[in-house]
Amino acid sequence: MAIEGASATIPLSPGERLNGLNHIAELRAKVFGLNIEPELERFIKEMRDPRDVNNKQNERALAAIFYMAKIPAERHGVNISDLTTDEKRELVKAMNHFRAVVSLFPKRLTMPN
């Protein structure tokens, strides 16, 4: 049986989606006390993997995330454990920002002729 009535979801602007993602990240930290460091370490390790065929592009994408997080270029190569709490927070916010805007990408991208 289908649920009838008004739609339960509404489209969100990128800013609203970003605010929601950041709010959820705050709640997860408060309620579950999750340590994000292992996940950030895994992500950065994969992005820096020299055996990946797209290593150069991955490094550029990672640099863009660090740039969005306002982490100085000379600190882009440090380990996650060497980042300050504020830098980690800004890194999570930058990653959430990318997640919010990627949702706006066209669904079926094709290469131009």
CSV table of N, CA, C and O in Angstrom, one decimal:
chain,number,residue,atom,x,y,z
A,1,MET,N,0.9,-1.2,0.0
A,1,MET,CA,0.0,0.0,0.0
A,1,MET,C,0.9,1.2,0.0
A,1,MET,O,1.8,1.3,0.8
A,2,ALA,N,0.6,2.2,-0.9
A,2,ALA,CA,1.4,3.4,-1.0
A,2,ALA,C,0.9,4.4,0.0
A,2,ALA,O,-0.3,4.5,0.3
A,3,ILE,N,1.8,5.2,0.5
A,3,ILE,CA,1.5,6.3,1.4
A,3,ILE,C,1.0,7.5,0.5
A,3,ILE,O,1.7,7.9,-0.4
A,4,GLU,N,-0.1,8.0,0.8
A,4,GLU,CA,-0.7,9.1,0.0
A,4,GLU,C,-0.6,10.4,0.8
A,4,GLU,O,-0.6,10.4,2.0
A,5,GLY,N,-0.5,11.4,0.0
A,5,GLY,CA,-0.4,12.7,0.7
A,5,GLY,C,0.8,13.5,0.2
A,5,GLY,O,1.4,13.2,-0.8
A,6,ALA,N,1.1,14.6,0.9
A,6,ALA,CA,2.2,15.5,0.4
A,6,ALA,C,3.5,14.8,0.6
A,6,ALA,O,3.7,13.9,1.4
A,7,SER,N,4.4,15.2,-0.3
A,7,SER,CA,5.8,14.6,-0.2
A,7,SER,C,6.4,14.8,1.1
A,7,SER,O,6.3,15.9,1.7
A,8,ALA,N,7.2,13.8,1.6
A,8,ALA,CA,7.8,13.9,2.9
A,8,ALA,C,9.2,14.6,2.8
A,8,ALA,O,9.9,14.9,3.8
A,9,THR,N,9.7,14.8,1.5
A,9,THR,CA,11.0,15.4,1.3
A,9,THR,C,10.9,16.6,0.5
A,9,THR,O,10.0,16.8,-0.3
A,10,ILE,N,11.8,17.5,0.7
A,10,ILE,CA,11.9,18.7,-0.1
A,10,ILE,C,13.3,18.9,-0.6
A,10,ILE,O,14.2,18.5,0.1
A,11,PRO,N,13.5,19.5,-1.7
A,11,PRO,CA,14.9,19.7,-2.2
A,11,PRO,C,15.6,20.8,-1.3
A,11,PRO,O,14.9,21.7,-0.9
A,12,LEU,N,16.8,20.6,-1.0
A,12,LEU,CA,17.6,21.5,-0.2
A,12,LEU,C,18.6,22.2,-1.1
A,12,LEU,O,19.2,21.7,-2.0
A,13,SER,N,18.8,23.5,-0.7
A,13,SER,CA,19.9,24.2,-1.4
A,13,SER,C,21.2,23.7,-0.9
A,13,SER,O,21.3,23.0,0.1
A,14,PRO,N,22.3,23.9,-1.7
A,14,PRO,CA,23.6,23.5,-1.2
A,14,PRO,C,24.0,24.0,0.2
A,14,PRO,O,24.5,23.2,1.0
A,15,GLY,N,23.6,25.2,0.5
A,15,GLY,CA,23.9,25.8,1.8
A,15,GLY,C,23.1,25.1,2.9
A,15,GLY,O,23.6,24.8,4.0
A,16,GLU,N,21.8,24.8,2.7
A,16,GLU,CA,21.0,24.1,3.6
A,16,GLU,C,21.5,22.6,3.9
A,16,GLU,O,21.6,22.1,5.0
A,17,ARG,N,21.9,22.0,2.7
A,17,ARG,CA,22.5,20.6,2.8
A,17,ARG,C,23.8,20.7,3.7
A,17,ARG,O,24.0,19.8,4.5
A,18,LEU,N,24.6,21.6,3.4
A,18,LEU,CA,25.9,21.8,4.1
A,18,LEU,C,25.6,22.0,5.6
A,18,LEU,O,26.3,21.3,6.4
A,19,ASN,N,24.7,22.9,5.9
A,19,ASN,CA,24.4,23.1,7.3
A,19,ASN,C,23.9,21.8,8.0
A,19,ASN,O,24.2,21.5,9.2
A,20,GLY,N,23.1,21.1,7.3
A,20,GLY,CA,22.6,19.8,7.8
A,20,GLY,C,23.7,18.8,8.0
A,20,GLY,O,23.7,18.1,9.1
A,21,LEU,N,24.5,18.6,7.1
A,21,LEU,CA,25.7,17.7,7.2
A,21,LEU,C,26.6,18.1,8.4
A,21,LEU,O,27.0,17.2,9.1
A,22,ASN,N,26.8,19.3,8.5
A,22,ASN,CA,27.7,19.8,9.7
A,22,ASN,C,27.0,19.6,11.0
A,22,ASN,O,27.6,19.2,12.0
A,23,HIS,N,25.7,19.8,11.0
A,23,HIS,CA,24.9,19.6,12.2
A,23,HIS,C,24.9,18.1,12.6
A,23,HIS,O,25.1,17.8,13.8
A,24,ILE,N,24.7,17.3,11.6
A,24,ILE,CA,24.7,15.8,11.9
A,24,ILE,C,26.1,15.4,12.4
A,24,ILE,O,26.2,14.6,13.4
A,25,ALA,N,27.2,16.0,11.9
A,25,ALA,CA,28.5,15.6,12.3
A,25,ALA,C,28.7,16.0,13.8
A,25,ALA,O,29.3,15.3,14.6
A,26,GLU,N,28.2,17.2,14.2
A,26,GLU,CA,28.2,17.7,15.6
A,26,GLU,C,27.5,16.7,16.5
A,26,GLU,O,27.9,16.4,17.5
A,27,LEU,N,26.3,16.3,16.0
A,27,LEU,CA,25.5,15.4,16.9
A,27,LEU,C,26.1,14.1,17.0
A,27,LEU,O,26.1,13.5,18.1
A,28,ARG,N,26.7,13.5,16.0
A,28,ARG,CA,27.4,12.2,16.1
A,28,ARG,C,28.5,12.3,17.1
A,28,ARG,O,28.8,11.4,17.9
A,29,ALA,N,29.3,13.4,17.1
A,29,ALA,CA,30.4,13.6,18.0
A,29,ALA,C,29.8,13.7,19.5
A,29,ALA,O,30.4,13.1,20.4
A,30,LYS,N,28.7,14.4,19.7
A,30,LYS,CA,28.2,14.6,21.0
A,30,LYS,C,27.5,13.3,21.5
A,30,LYS,O,27.7,12.9,22.7
A,31,VAL,N,26.7,12.7,20.7
A,31,VAL,CA,25.9,11.5,21.1
A,31,VAL,C,26.8,10.2,21.2
A,31,VAL,O,26.7,9.5,22.2
A,32,PHE,N,27.5,10.0,20.1
A,32,PHE,CA,28.3,8.7,20.0
A,32,PHE,C,29.7,8.9,20.4
A,32,PHE,O,30.4,7.9,20.7
A,33,GLY,N,30.2,10.1,20.5
A,33,GLY,CA,31.6,10.3,20.9
A,33,GLY,C,32.6,9.7,19.9
A,33,GLY,O,33.6,9.2,20.3
A,34,LEU,N,32.2,9.6,18.6
A,34,LEU,CA,33.0,8.9,17.6
A,34,LEU,C,34.3,9.7,17.4
A,34,LEU,O,34.3,10.9,17.3
A,35,ASN,N,35.3,8.9,17.2
A,35,ASN,CA,36.6,9.5,16.8
A,35,ASN,C,36.8,9.4,15.3
A,35,ASN,O,36.9,8.3,14.8
A,36,ILE,N,36.8,10.5,14.7
A,36,ILE,CA,36.9,10.6,13.2
A,36,ILE,C,38.3,10.3,12.7
A,36,ILE,O,38.5,10.0,11.5
A,37,GLU,N,39.3,10.4,13.5
A,37,GLU,CA,40.7,10.3,13.1
A,37,GLU,C,41.0,9.1,12.3
A,37,GLU,O,41.6,9.2,11.2
A,38,PRO,N,40.5,7.9,12.7
A,38,PRO,CA,40.9,6.7,11.8
A,38,PRO,C,40.3,6.8,10.4
A,38,PRO,O,40.9,6.4,9.5
A,39,GLU,N,39.1,7.3,10.3
A,39,GLU,CA,38.4,7.4,9.0
A,39,GLU,C,39.2,8.5,8.1
A,39,GLU,O,39.3,8.3,6.9
A,40,LEU,N,39.6,9.6,8.8
A,40,LEU,CA,40.3,10.6,8.0
A,40,LEU,C,41.7,10.0,7.6
A,40,LEU,O,42.1,10.3,6.5
A,41,GLU,N,42.3,9.3,8.5
A,41,GLU,CA,43.6,8.7,8.1
A,41,GLU,C,43.5,7.7,7.0
A,41,GLU,O,44.3,7.7,6.0
A,42,ARG,N,42.4,6.9,7.0
A,42,ARG,CA,42.2,6.0,5.9
A,42,ARG,C,41.9,6.7,4.6
A,42,ARG,O,42.5,6.4,3.5
A,43,PHE,N,41.1,7.7,4.6
A,43,PHE,CA,40.8,8.5,3.4
A,43,PHE,C,42.1,9.2,2.8
A,43,PHE,O,42.4,9.0,1.6
A,44,ILE,N,42.9,9.8,3.7
A,44,ILE,CA,44.1,10.5,3.2
A,44,ILE,C,45.1,9.5,2.7
A,44,ILE,O,45.8,9.7,1.7
A,45,LYS,N,45.2,8.3,3.4
A,45,LYS,CA,46.1,7.3,2.9
A,45,LYS,C,45.8,6.8,1.5
A,45,LYS,O,46.6,6.7,0.6
A,46,GLU,N,44.5,6.6,1.3
A,46,GLU,CA,44.0,6.2,-0.1
A,46,GLU,C,44.2,7.3,-1.1
A,46,GLU,O,44.6,7.0,-2.2
A,47,MET,N,44.0,8.5,-0.7
A,47,MET,CA,44.2,9.6,-1.7
A,47,MET,C,45.7,9.8,-2.0
A,47,MET,O,46.0,10.3,-3.1
A,48,ARG,N,46.6,9.4,-1.1
A,48,ARG,CA,48.0,9.6,-1.3
A,48,ARG,C,48.7,8.3,-1.9
A,48,ARG,O,49.9,8.3,-2.1
A,49,ASP,N,47.9,7.3,-2.1
A,49,ASP,CA,48.5,6.0,-2.6
A,49,ASP,C,49.2,6.2,-3.9
A,49,ASP,O,48.6,6.4,-4.9
A,50,PRO,N,50.5,6.0,-3.9
A,50,PRO,CA,51.3,6.2,-5.2
A,50,PRO,C,51.0,5.1,-6.2
A,50,PRO,O,51.3,5.3,-7.4
A,51,ARG,N,50.4,4.0,-5.8
A,51,ARG,CA,50.1,2.9,-6.8
A,51,ARG,C,48.8,3.1,-7.5
A,51,ARG,O,48.5,2.5,-8.5
A,52,ASP,N,48.0,4.1,-7.1
A,52,ASP,CA,46.7,4.4,-7.7
A,52,ASP,C,47.0,5.0,-9.1
A,52,ASP,O,47.8,5.9,-9.2
A,53,VAL,N,46.3,4.6,-10.1
A,53,VAL,CA,46.6,5.1,-11.5
A,53,VAL,C,46.2,6.6,-11.6
A,53,VAL,O,46.7,7.3,-12.5
A,54,ASN,N,45.4,7.0,-10.7
A,54,ASN,CA,45.0,8.5,-10.7
A,54,ASN,C,45.6,9.2,-9.5
A,54,ASN,O,45.1,10.2,-9.0
A,55,ASN,N,46.8,8.8,-9.1
A,55,ASN,CA,47.5,9.4,-8.0
A,55,ASN,C,47.6,10.9,-8.1
A,55,ASN,O,47.3,11.6,-7.1
A,56,LYS,N,48.0,11.4,-9.2
A,56,LYS,CA,48.2,12.9,-9.4
A,56,LYS,C,46.9,13.6,-9.2
A,56,LYS,O,46.8,14.6,-8.5
A,57,GLN,N,45.8,13.1,-9.8
A,57,GLN,CA,44.5,13.7,-9.6
A,57,GLN,C,44.0,13.6,-8.2
A,57,GLN,O,43.4,14.6,-7.7
A,58,ASN,N,44.3,12.5,-7.6
A,58,ASN,CA,43.9,12.3,-6.2
A,58,ASN,C,44.6,13.3,-5.3
A,58,ASN,O,44.0,13.9,-4.3
A,59,GLU,N,45.9,13.5,-5.5
A,59,GLU,CA,46.7,14.5,-4.7
A,59,GLU,C,46.1,15.9,-4.9
A,59,GLU,O,46.0,16.7,-4.0
A,60,ARG,N,45.7,16.2,-6.2
A,60,ARG,CA,45.1,17.5,-6.4
A,60,ARG,C,43.8,17.7,-5.7
A,60,ARG,O,43.5,18.8,-5.2
A,61,ALA,N,43.0,16.7,-5.7
A,61,ALA,CA,41.7,16.7,-5.0
A,61,ALA,C,41.9,16.9,-3.5
A,61,ALA,O,41.2,17.7,-2.9
A,62,LEU,N,42.9,16.2,-3.0
A,62,LEU,CA,43.2,16.3,-1.6
A,62,LEU,C,43.7,17.7,-1.2
A,62,LEU,O,43.3,18.3,-0.2
A,63,ALA,N,44.5,18.2,-2.1
A,63,ALA,CA,45.0,19.6,-1.9
A,63,ALA,C,43.8,20.6,-1.9
A,63,ALA,O,43.8,21.6,-1.1
A,64,ALA,N,42.8,20.4,-2.8
A,64,ALA,CA,41.7,21.2,-2.8
A,64,ALA,C,40.9,21.2,-1.5
A,64,ALA,O,40.4,22.2,-1.0
A,65,ILE,N,40.8,20.0,-1.0
A,65,ILE,CA,40.1,19.8,0.3
A,65,ILE,C,40.8,20.6,1.4
A,65,ILE,O,40.2,21.3,2.2
A,66,PHE,N,42.1,20.4,1.5
A,66,PHE,CA,42.9,21.1,2.5
A,66,PHE,C,42.8,22.6,2.3
A,66,PHE,O,42.8,23.4,3.2
A,67,TYR,N,42.8,23.0,1.0
A,67,TYR,CA,42.7,24.5,0.7
A,67,TYR,C,41.4,25.0,1.2
A,67,TYR,O,41.3,26.1,1.9
A,68,MET,N,40.3,24.3,0.9
A,68,MET,CA,39.0,24.7,1.4
A,68,MET,C,38.9,24.7,2.9
A,68,MET,O,38.2,25.5,3.5
A,69,ALA,N,39.7,23.9,3.6
A,69,ALA,CA,39.7,23.8,5.1
A,69,ALA,C,40.6,24.9,5.6
A,69,ALA,O,40.8,25.0,6.8
A,70,LYS,N,41.2,25.7,4.7
A,70,LYS,CA,42.1,26.8,5.1
A,70,LYS,C,43.4,26.3,5.9
A,70,LYS,O,43.9,27.0,6.8
A,71,ILE,N,43.8,25.1,5.5
A,71,ILE,CA,45.1,24.6,6.1
A,71,ILE,C,46.2,25.1,5.2
A,71,ILE,O,46.2,24.9,4.0
A,72,PRO,N,47.2,25.7,5.8
A,72,PRO,CA,48.3,26.2,5.0
A,72,PRO,C,49.0,25.1,4.1
A,72,PRO,O,49.1,24.0,4.6
A,73,ALA,N,49.4,25.5,2.9
A,73,ALA,CA,50.0,24.5,2.0
A,73,ALA,C,51.2,23.8,2.6
A,73,ALA,O,51.4,22.6,2.3
A,74,GLU,N,52.0,24.4,3.4
A,74,GLU,CA,53.1,23.7,4.0
A,74,GLU,C,52.7,22.6,5.0
A,74,GLU,O,53.5,21.8,5.4
A,75,ARG,N,51.4,22.6,5.4
A,75,ARG,CA,50.9,21.6,6.3
A,75,ARG,C,50.1,20.5,5.6
A,75,ARG,O,49.5,19.6,6.2
A,76,HIS,N,50.0,20.6,4.3
A,76,HIS,CA,49.2,19.6,3.5
A,76,HIS,C,49.7,18.2,3.6
A,76,HIS,O,49.0,17.2,3.4
A,77,GLY,N,51.0,18.0,3.9
A,77,GLY,CA,51.6,16.7,3.9
A,77,GLY,C,51.7,16.1,5.3
A,77,GLY,O,52.1,15.0,5.4
A,78,VAL,N,51.1,16.7,6.3
A,78,VAL,CA,51.2,16.2,7.7
A,78,VAL,C,50.2,15.1,7.9
A,78,VAL,O,49.3,14.9,7.2
A,79,ASN,N,50.5,14.3,8.9
A,79,ASN,CA,49.6,13.2,9.3
A,79,ASN,C,48.4,13.9,10.0
A,79,ASN,O,48.5,14.9,10.6
A,80,ILE,N,47.3,13.2,10.0
A,80,ILE,CA,46.1,13.6,10.7
A,80,ILE,C,46.3,13.9,12.2
A,80,ILE,O,45.9,14.9,12.7
A,81,SER,N,47.1,13.1,12.8
A,81,SER,CA,47.4,13.2,14.3
A,81,SER,C,48.2,14.5,14.5
A,81,SER,O,48.2,15.0,15.7
A,82,ASP,N,48.8,15.1,13.5
A,82,ASP,CA,49.6,16.3,13.7
A,82,ASP,C,48.7,17.6,13.5
A,82,ASP,O,49.2,18.7,13.7
A,83,LEU,N,47.5,17.4,13.0
A,83,LEU,CA,46.6,18.6,12.8
A,83,LEU,C,45.9,19.0,14.1
A,83,LEU,O,45.7,18.1,15.0
A,84,THR,N,45.7,20.2,14.3
A,84,THR,CA,45.0,20.7,15.5
A,84,THR,C,43.5,20.3,15.4
A,84,THR,O,43.0,19.9,14.4
A,85,THR,N,42.8,20.4,16.6
A,85,THR,CA,41.4,20.1,16.6
A,85,THR,C,40.7,21.0,15.7
A,85,THR,O,39.8,20.6,14.9
A,86,ASP,N,41.0,22.3,15.6
A,86,ASP,CA,40.3,23.2,14.7
A,86,ASP,C,40.6,22.9,13.3
A,86,ASP,O,39.7,23.0,12.5
A,87,GLU,N,41.8,22.5,12.9
A,87,GLU,CA,42.1,22.1,11.6
A,87,GLU,C,41.3,20.8,11.2
A,87,GLU,O,40.8,20.8,10.0
A,88,LYS,N,41.1,19.9,12.1
A,88,LYS,CA,40.3,18.7,11.8
A,88,LYS,C,38.8,19.1,11.6
A,88,LYS,O,38.2,18.6,10.7
A,89,ARG,N,38.4,20.0,12.4
A,89,ARG,CA,37.0,20.5,12.3
A,89,ARG,C,36.8,21.1,10.9
A,89,ARG,O,35.8,20.9,10.2
A,90,GLU,N,37.7,22.0,10.5
A,90,GLU,CA,37.6,22.6,9.2
A,90,GLU,C,37.7,21.6,8.1
A,90,GLU,O,37.1,21.8,7.0
A,91,LEU,N,38.5,20.6,8.3
A,91,LEU,CA,38.7,19.5,7.2
A,91,LEU,C,37.3,18.8,7.1
A,91,LEU,O,36.9,18.6,5.9
A,92,VAL,N,36.7,18.5,8.2
A,92,VAL,CA,35.4,17.8,8.1
A,92,VAL,C,34.3,18.8,7.4
A,92,VAL,O,33.6,18.3,6.5
A,93,LYS,N,34.4,20.0,7.7
A,93,LYS,CA,33.5,21.0,7.1
A,93,LYS,C,33.7,21.1,5.6
A,93,LYS,O,32.8,21.2,4.8
A,94,ALA,N,35.0,21.1,5.2
A,94,ALA,CA,35.3,21.2,3.8
A,94,ALA,C,34.8,19.9,3.1
A,94,ALA,O,34.3,20.0,2.0
A,95,MET,N,35.0,18.8,3.7
A,95,MET,CA,34.6,17.5,3.1
A,95,MET,C,33.0,17.5,3.0
A,95,MET,O,32.5,17.1,1.9
A,96,ASN,N,32.4,18.0,4.0
A,96,ASN,CA,30.9,18.1,3.9
A,96,ASN,C,30.5,19.1,2.8
A,96,ASN,O,29.5,18.8,2.2
A,97,HIS,N,31.2,20.1,2.6
A,97,HIS,CA,30.9,21.1,1.6
A,97,HIS,C,31.0,20.4,0.2
A,97,HIS,O,30.1,20.6,-0.6
A,98,PHE,N,32.0,19.6,0.0
A,98,PHE,CA,32.1,18.9,-1.3
A,98,PHE,C,31.0,17.9,-1.4
A,98,PHE,O,30.4,17.8,-2.5
A,99,ARG,N,30.6,17.2,-0.4
A,99,ARG,CA,29.4,16.3,-0.4
A,99,ARG,C,28.2,17.0,-0.8
A,99,ARG,O,27.3,16.5,-1.6
A,100,ALA,N,28.0,18.2,-0.3
A,100,ALA,CA,26.8,19.0,-0.6
A,100,ALA,C,26.7,19.4,-2.0
A,100,ALA,O,25.7,19.4,-2.7
A,101,VAL,N,27.8,19.9,-2.6
A,101,VAL,CA,27.8,20.4,-4.0
A,101,VAL,C,27.8,19.3,-5.0
A,101,VAL,O,27.3,19.4,-6.1
A,102,VAL,N,28.4,18.1,-4.6
A,102,VAL,CA,28.4,17.0,-5.6
A,102,VAL,C,27.0,16.5,-5.8
A,102,VAL,O,26.7,16.1,-6.9
A,103,SER,N,26.1,16.7,-4.9
A,103,SER,CA,24.7,16.3,-5.1
A,103,SER,C,24.0,17.1,-6.2
A,103,SER,O,23.0,16.7,-6.7
A,104,LEU,N,24.6,18.2,-6.6
A,104,LEU,CA,24.1,19.0,-7.7
A,104,LEU,C,24.7,18.7,-9.0
A,104,LEU,O,24.2,19.2,-10.0
A,105,PHE,N,25.7,17.8,-9.1
A,105,PHE,CA,26.3,17.5,-10.4
A,105,PHE,C,25.2,16.9,-11.3
A,105,PHE,O,24.3,16.2,-10.8
A,106,PRO,N,25.3,17.1,-12.6
A,106,PRO,CA,24.4,16.4,-13.5
A,106,PRO,C,24.5,14.9,-13.3
A,106,PRO,O,25.6,14.4,-13.0
A,107,LYS,N,23.4,14.2,-13.5
A,107,LYS,CA,23.3,12.8,-13.3
A,107,LYS,C,24.1,12.0,-14.3
A,107,LYS,O,24.7,11.0,-14.0
A,108,ARG,N,24.0,12.3,-15.5
A,108,ARG,CA,24.6,11.5,-16.6
A,108,ARG,C,25.6,12.3,-17.4
A,108,ARG,O,25.3,12.8,-18.5
A,109,LEU,N,26.8,12.5,-16.8
A,109,LEU,CA,27.8,13.2,-17.5
A,109,LEU,C,28.4,12.4,-18.7
A,109,LEU,O,28.5,11.2,-18.6
A,110,THR,N,28.7,13.2,-19.8
A,110,THR,CA,29.3,12.6,-20.9
A,110,THR,C,30.4,13.4,-21.3
A,110,THR,O,30.5,14.6,-21.1
A,111,MET,N,31.4,12.8,-22.0
A,111,MET,CA,32.6,13.6,-22.4
A,111,MET,C,32.2,14.3,-23.7
A,111,MET,O,31.5,13.8,-24.5
A,112,PRO,N,32.7,15.6,-23.8
A,112,PRO,CA,32.3,16.3,-25.0
A,112,PRO,C,33.1,15.7,-26.2
A,112,PRO,O,34.1,15.1,-26.1
A,113,ASN,N,32.5,15.9,-27.4
A,113,ASN,CA,33.1,15.3,-28.6
A,113,ASN,C,34.2,16.2,-29.1
A,113,ASN,O,34.3,17.3,-29.1
